[in-house]
Coordinates of C-alpha atoms and ligand atoms in Angstrom, one line a residue:
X473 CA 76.1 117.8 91.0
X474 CA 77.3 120.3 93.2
X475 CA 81.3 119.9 94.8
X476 CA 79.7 118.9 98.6
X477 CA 78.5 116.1 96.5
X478 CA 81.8 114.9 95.9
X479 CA 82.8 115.8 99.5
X480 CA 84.0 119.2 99.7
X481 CA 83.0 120.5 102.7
X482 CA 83.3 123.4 105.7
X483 CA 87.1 121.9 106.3
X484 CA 88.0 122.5 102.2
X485 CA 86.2 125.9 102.7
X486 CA 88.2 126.7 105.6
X487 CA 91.3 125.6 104.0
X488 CA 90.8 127.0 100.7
X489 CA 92.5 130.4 102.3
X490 CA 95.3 128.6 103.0
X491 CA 95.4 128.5 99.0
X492 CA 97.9 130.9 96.9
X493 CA 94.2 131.5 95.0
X494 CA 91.3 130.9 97.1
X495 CA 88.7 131.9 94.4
X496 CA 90.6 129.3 92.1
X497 CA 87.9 127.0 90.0
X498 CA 87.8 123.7 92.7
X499 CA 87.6 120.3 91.0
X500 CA 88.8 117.0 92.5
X501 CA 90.7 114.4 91.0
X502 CA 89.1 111.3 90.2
X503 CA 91.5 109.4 88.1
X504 CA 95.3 109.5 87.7
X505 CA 97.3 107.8 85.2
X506 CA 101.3 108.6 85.5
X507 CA 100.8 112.4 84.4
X508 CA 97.3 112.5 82.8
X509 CA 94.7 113.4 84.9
X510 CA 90.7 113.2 85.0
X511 CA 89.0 115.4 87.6
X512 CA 85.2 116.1 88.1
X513 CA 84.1 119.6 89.0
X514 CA 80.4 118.3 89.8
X515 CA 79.0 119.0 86.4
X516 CA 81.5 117.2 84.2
X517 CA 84.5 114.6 84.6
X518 CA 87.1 116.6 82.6
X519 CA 91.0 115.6 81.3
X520 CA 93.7 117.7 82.9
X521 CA 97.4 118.2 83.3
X522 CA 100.1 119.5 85.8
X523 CA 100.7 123.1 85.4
X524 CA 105.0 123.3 84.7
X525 CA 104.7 125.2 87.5
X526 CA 103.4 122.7 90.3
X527 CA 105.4 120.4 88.8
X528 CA 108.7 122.3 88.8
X529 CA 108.4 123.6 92.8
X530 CA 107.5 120.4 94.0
X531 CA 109.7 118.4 96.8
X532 CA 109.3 115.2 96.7
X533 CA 106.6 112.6 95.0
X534 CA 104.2 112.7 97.5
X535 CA 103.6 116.8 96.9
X536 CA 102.1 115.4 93.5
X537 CA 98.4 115.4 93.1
X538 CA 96.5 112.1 93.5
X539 CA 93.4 110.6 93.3
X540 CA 91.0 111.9 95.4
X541 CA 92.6 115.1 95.7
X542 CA 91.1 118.6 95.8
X543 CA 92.4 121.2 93.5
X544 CA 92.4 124.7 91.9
X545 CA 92.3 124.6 87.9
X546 CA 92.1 126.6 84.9
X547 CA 90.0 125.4 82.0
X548 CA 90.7 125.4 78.6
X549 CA 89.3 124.8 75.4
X550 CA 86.2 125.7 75.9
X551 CA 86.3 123.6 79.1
X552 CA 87.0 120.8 77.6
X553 CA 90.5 120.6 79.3
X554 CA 92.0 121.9 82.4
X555 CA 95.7 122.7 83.9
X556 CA 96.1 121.9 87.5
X557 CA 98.1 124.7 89.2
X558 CA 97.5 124.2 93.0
X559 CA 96.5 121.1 95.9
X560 CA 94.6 121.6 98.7
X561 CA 95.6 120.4 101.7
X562 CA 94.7 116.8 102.6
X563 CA 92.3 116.1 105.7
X564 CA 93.6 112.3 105.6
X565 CA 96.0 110.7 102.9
X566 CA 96.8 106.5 102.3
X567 CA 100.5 106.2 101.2
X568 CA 103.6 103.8 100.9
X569 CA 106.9 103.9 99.8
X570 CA 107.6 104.0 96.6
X571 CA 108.9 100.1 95.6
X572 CA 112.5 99.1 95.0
X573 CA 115.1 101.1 97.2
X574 CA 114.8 104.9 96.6
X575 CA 113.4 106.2 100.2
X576 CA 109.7 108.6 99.4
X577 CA 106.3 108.0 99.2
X578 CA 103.7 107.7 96.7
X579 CA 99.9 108.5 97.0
X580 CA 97.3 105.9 96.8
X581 CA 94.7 108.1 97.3
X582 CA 94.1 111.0 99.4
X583 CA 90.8 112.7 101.6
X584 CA 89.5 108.9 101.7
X585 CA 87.0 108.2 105.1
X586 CA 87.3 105.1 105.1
X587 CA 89.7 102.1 103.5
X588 CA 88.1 98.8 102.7
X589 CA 91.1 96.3 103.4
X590 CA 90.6 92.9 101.4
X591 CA 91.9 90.0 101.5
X592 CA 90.5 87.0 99.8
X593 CA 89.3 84.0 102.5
X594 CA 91.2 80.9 100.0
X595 CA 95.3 81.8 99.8
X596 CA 95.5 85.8 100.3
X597 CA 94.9 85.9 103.8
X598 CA 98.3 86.8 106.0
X599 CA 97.9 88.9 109.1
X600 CA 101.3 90.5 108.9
X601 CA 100.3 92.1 105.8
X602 CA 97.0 93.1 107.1
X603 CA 98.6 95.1 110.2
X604 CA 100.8 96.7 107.3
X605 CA 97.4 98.0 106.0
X606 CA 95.9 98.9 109.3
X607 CA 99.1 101.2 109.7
X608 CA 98.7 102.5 106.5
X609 CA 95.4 103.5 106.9
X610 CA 95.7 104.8 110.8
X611 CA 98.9 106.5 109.5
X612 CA 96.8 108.5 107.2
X613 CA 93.7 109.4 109.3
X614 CA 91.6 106.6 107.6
X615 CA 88.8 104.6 109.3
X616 CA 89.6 100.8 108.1
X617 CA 87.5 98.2 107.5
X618 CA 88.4 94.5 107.0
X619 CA 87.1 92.9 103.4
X620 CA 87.5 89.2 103.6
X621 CA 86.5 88.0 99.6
X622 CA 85.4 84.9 97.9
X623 CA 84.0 83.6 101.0
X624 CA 82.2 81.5 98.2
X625 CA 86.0 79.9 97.9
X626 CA 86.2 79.1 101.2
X627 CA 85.0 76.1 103.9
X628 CA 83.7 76.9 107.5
X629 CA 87.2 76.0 108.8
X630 CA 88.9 78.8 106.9
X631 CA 86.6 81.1 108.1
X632 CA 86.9 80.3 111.7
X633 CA 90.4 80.1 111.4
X634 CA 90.4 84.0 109.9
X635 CA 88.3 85.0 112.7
X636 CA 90.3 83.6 115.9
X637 CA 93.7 84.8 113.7
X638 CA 92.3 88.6 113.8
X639 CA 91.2 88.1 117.6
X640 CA 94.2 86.8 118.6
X641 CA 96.0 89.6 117.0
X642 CA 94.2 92.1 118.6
X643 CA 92.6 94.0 115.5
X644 CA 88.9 95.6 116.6
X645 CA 87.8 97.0 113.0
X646 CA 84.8 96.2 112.0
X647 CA 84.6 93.2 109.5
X648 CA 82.8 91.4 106.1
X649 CA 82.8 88.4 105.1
X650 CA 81.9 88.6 101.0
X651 CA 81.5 87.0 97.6
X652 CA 80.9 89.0 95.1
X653 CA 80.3 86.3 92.7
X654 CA 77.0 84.9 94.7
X655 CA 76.3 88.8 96.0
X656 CA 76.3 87.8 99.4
X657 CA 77.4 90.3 102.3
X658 CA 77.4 92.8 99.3
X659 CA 74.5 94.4 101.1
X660 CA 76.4 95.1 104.5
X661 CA 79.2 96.9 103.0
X662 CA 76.9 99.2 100.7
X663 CA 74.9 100.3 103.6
X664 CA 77.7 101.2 105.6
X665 CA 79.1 103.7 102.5
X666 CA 77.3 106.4 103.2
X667 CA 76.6 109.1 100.4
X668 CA 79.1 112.4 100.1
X669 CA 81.9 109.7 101.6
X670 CA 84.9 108.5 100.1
X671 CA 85.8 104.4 100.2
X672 CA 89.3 103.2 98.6
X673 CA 89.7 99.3 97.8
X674 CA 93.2 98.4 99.3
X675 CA 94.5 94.8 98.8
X676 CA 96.8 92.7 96.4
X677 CA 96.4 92.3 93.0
X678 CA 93.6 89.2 92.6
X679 CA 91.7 89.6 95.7
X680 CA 88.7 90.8 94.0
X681 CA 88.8 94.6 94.3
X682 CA 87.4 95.5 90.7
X683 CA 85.4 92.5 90.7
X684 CA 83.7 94.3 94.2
X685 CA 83.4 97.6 92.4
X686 CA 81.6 96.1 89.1
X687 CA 79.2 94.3 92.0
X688 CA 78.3 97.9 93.8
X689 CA 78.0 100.0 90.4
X690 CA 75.6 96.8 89.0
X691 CA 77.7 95.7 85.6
X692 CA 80.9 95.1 84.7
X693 CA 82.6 99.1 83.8
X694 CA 85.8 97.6 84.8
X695 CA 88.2 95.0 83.3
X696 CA 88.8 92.0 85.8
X697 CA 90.9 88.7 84.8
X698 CA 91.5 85.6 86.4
X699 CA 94.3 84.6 88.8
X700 CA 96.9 82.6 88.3
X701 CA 96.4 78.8 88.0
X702 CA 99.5 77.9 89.5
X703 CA 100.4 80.3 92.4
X704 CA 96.7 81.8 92.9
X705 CA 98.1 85.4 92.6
X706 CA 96.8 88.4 90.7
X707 CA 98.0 89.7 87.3
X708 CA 97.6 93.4 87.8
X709 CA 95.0 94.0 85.9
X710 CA 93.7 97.3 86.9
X711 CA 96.8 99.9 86.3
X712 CA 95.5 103.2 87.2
X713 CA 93.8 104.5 90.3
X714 CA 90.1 106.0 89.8
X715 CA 87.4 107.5 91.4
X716 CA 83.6 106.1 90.6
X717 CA 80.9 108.1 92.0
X718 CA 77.9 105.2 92.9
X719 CA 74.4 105.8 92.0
X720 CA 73.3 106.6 95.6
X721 CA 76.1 109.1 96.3
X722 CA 79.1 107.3 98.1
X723 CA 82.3 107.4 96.2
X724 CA 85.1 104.3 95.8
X725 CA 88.3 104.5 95.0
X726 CA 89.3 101.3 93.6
X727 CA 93.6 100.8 92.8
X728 CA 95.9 98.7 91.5
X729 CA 97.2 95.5 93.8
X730 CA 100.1 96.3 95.7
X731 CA 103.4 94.2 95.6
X732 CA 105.2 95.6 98.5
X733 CA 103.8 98.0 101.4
X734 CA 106.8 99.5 102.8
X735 CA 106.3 101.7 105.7
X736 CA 108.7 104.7 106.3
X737 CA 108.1 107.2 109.2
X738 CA 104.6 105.5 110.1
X739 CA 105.4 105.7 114.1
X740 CA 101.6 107.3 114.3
X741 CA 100.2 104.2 112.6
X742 CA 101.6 102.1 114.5
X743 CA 101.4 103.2 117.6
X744 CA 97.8 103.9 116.6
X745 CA 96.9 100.2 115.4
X746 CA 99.3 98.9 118.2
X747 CA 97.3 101.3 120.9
X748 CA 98.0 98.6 124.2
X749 CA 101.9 98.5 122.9
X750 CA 102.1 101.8 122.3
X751 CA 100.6 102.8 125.8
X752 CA 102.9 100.1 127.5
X753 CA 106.0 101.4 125.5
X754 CA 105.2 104.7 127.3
X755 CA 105.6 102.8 131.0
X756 CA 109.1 101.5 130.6
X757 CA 111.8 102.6 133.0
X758 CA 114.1 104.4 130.3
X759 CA 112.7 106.8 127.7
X760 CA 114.7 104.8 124.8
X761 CA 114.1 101.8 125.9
X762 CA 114.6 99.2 123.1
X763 CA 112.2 96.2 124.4
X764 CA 114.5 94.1 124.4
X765 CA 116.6 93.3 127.3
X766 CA 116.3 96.4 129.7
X767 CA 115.2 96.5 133.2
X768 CA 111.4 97.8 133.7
X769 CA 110.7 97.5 130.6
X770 CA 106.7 97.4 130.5
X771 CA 106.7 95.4 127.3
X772 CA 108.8 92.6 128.3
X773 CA 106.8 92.8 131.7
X774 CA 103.2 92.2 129.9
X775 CA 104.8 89.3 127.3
X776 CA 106.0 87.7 130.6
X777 CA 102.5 87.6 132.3
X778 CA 100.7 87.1 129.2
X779 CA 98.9 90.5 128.7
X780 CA 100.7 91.3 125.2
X781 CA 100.8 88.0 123.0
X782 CA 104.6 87.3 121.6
X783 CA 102.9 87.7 117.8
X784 CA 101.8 90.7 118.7
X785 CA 105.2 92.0 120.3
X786 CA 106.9 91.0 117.0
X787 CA 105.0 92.7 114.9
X788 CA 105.0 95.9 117.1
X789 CA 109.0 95.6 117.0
X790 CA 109.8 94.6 113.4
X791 CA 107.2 97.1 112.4
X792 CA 108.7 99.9 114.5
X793 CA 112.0 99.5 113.5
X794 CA 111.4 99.2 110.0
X795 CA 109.3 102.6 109.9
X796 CA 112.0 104.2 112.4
X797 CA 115.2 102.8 110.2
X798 CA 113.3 104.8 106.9
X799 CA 112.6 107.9 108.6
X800 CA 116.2 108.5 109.3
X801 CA 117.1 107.6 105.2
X802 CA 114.0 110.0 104.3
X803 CA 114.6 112.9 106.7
X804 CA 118.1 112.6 105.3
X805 CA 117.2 112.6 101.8
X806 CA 114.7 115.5 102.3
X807 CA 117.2 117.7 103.6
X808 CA 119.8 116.6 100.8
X809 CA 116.9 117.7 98.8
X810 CA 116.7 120.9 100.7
X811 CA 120.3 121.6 100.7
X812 CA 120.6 121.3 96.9
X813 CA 117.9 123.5 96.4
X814 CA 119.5 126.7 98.5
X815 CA 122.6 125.8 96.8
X816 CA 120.9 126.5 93.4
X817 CA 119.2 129.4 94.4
X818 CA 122.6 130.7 95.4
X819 CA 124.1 130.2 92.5
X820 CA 121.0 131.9 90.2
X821 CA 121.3 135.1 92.3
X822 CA 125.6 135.2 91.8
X823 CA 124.5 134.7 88.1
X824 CA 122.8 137.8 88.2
X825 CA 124.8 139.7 89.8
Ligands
GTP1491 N1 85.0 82.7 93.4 C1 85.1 84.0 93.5 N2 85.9 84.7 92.6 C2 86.0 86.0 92.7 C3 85.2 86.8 93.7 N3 85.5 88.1 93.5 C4 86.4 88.1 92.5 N4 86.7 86.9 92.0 C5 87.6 86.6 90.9 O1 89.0 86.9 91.2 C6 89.7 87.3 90.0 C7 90.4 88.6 90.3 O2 89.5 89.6 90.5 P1 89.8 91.2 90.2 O3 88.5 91.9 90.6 O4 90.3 91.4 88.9 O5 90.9 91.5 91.3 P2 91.6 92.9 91.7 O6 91.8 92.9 93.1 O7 90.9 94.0 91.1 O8 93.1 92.7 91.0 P3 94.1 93.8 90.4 O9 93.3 94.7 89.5 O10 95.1 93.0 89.6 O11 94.7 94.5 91.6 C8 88.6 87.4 88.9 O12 88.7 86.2 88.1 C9 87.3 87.4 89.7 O13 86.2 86.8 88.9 C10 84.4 86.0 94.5 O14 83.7 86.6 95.4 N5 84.4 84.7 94.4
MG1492 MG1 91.5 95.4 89.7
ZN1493 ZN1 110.6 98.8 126.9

């Protein structure tokens, strides 16, 4: 299998100059598993580690190679086992924040076309949480598209209620309805993964993401488990993120459910899934406007005449300020980081002296 296979194409080429070693050996991650590494260099899916090197001049977590990253390695062994000394750059990237309170991100998967949101149709349906996914995935240059599961699960009612719930909100992605345990709409979503692209599964832990994969590759390569009897939620059963190439050519990147989706610095993402807020943001009177009270404000204007529905404005707001309220801790943080590291240098270059 040659690399365009895996999706290496004239925008890796290009950027492969950008690399410290352009004529590097190219290979892209395909599973990651805190710091052991499988990638796939079109003829063999190979185990690999950090070079000391990356690891030592990197920033912040989010430098760190992920799944569905491309990168430059040296085999070993025979070629049985490979260091990874550089990343390419990323043509699109999912990411959060990392849970609990530090403030950086985390990669879920990076160079990913297009994200395959699910929730299930019975409890795991929430639209706040699917416009935190929409974010995610606009934020990152990802093309989303809405996986309702277990549609087997659920009556006509719940259905029709999930529909009018997404209309009202505004959201225009395309959308499934599935159930992977009668194979029905299975068909719709394979024909839209085209070969040479890359899918991620993005949802909580439960919704039937592995369960969806073991459906598309035709048995069951992946471990699955039952939810919950008494709350209906997941027990994080898958634990790494990984990379399957399917038969016909189109890659998926299934991960492990999600407890919290915290979104720092997203602005883009949300003024990107949030397009007709966005745009009426730009008409208000005063450049730092706040939506709340001021005079002119075009927000307030359309939620008074009805054009932008009060959910809607909500979300846009808590949203915003959540995202804008991280930035400030993380651009902080990074230039802590920053600070600490001239200050080391300093003192290295007195030592020698
Ligand atoms: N009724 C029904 N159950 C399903 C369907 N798809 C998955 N399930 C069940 O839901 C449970 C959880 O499925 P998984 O595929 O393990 O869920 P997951 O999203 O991968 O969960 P994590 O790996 O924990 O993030 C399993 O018992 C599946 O059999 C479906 O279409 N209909
Ligand atoms: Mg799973
Ligand atoms: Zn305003």
């Amino acid at each position: 299998m040659a690399l365009e296979r895996l999706g290496f194409d004239d925008w890796f080429i290009q950027k492969s100059a950008e690399l410290k070693n352009p004529d590097g050996n190219h290979a892209r991650v395909t599973a990651v598993d805190r710091d052991s590494y499988l990638i796939h260099n079109g003829t063999a899916e190979i185990r690999a580690e950090l070079a000391g090197n990356l690891l030592y001049n990197i920033e912040s977590s989010i430098d760190l190679p992920g799944v569905g990253d491309w990168v430059n390695v040296q085999y070993y062994d025979g070629e049985n086992f490979a260091i990874i000394h550089e990343v390419f750059p990323r043509k699109s990237l999912l990411r959060r924040k990392t849970s609990g309170r530090s403030v950086d991100y985390q990669v879920i998967a990076a160079n990913v076309d297009t994200a395959c949101i699910l929730q299930s149709c019975d409890a795991n349906f929430n639209i706040h949480r699917l416009e935190r996914y929409l974010v995610m995935a606009v934020d990152g240059r990802v093309r989303p598209v809405l996986v309702f599961t277990k549609k087997d699960l659920a009556g006509r009612e719940d259905l029709a209620r999930i529909e009018s719930d997404v209309r009202k909100a505004g959201i225009e992605y395309p959308s499934l309805f599935i159930s992977s345990r009668l194979d029905d709409g299975v068909d719709a979503l394979k024909s839209i993964m085209a070969p040479g692209n890359t899918f991620c599964l993005l949802g909580s832990s439960g919704v039937g993401k592995t369960t969806l994969l073991n459906r598309l590759i035709g048995h069951n390569a992946f471990d699955t488990q039952e939810v919950r009897e008494f709350d209906g939620k997941g027990r994080h059963t898958t634990t790494r993120r990984q990379l399957t190439v399917l038969d016909w050519g189109a890659m998926l990147i299934d991960t492990p459910g999600m407890r919290e989706l915290g979104t720092i610095g997203m602005g883009d993402g949300i003024d990107g899934s949030f397009a007709e807020a966005a745009d009426l943001a730009g008409e208000c009177r005063f450049a730092d406007c706040s939506h709340t009270k001021e005079d002119g404000c075009a927000l307030l204007a359309a939620l008074e005449d009805g054009r932008l529905s009060r959910e809607r404005y909500e979300s846009y707001l808590n949203l915003k300020a959540e995202s804008d309220f991280h930035e400030m801790s993380y651009a902080e943080k990074r230039k802590k980081d920053k600070d600490f590291g001239k200050y080391i240098k300093t003192v290295k270059k007195q030592l020698r002296k």
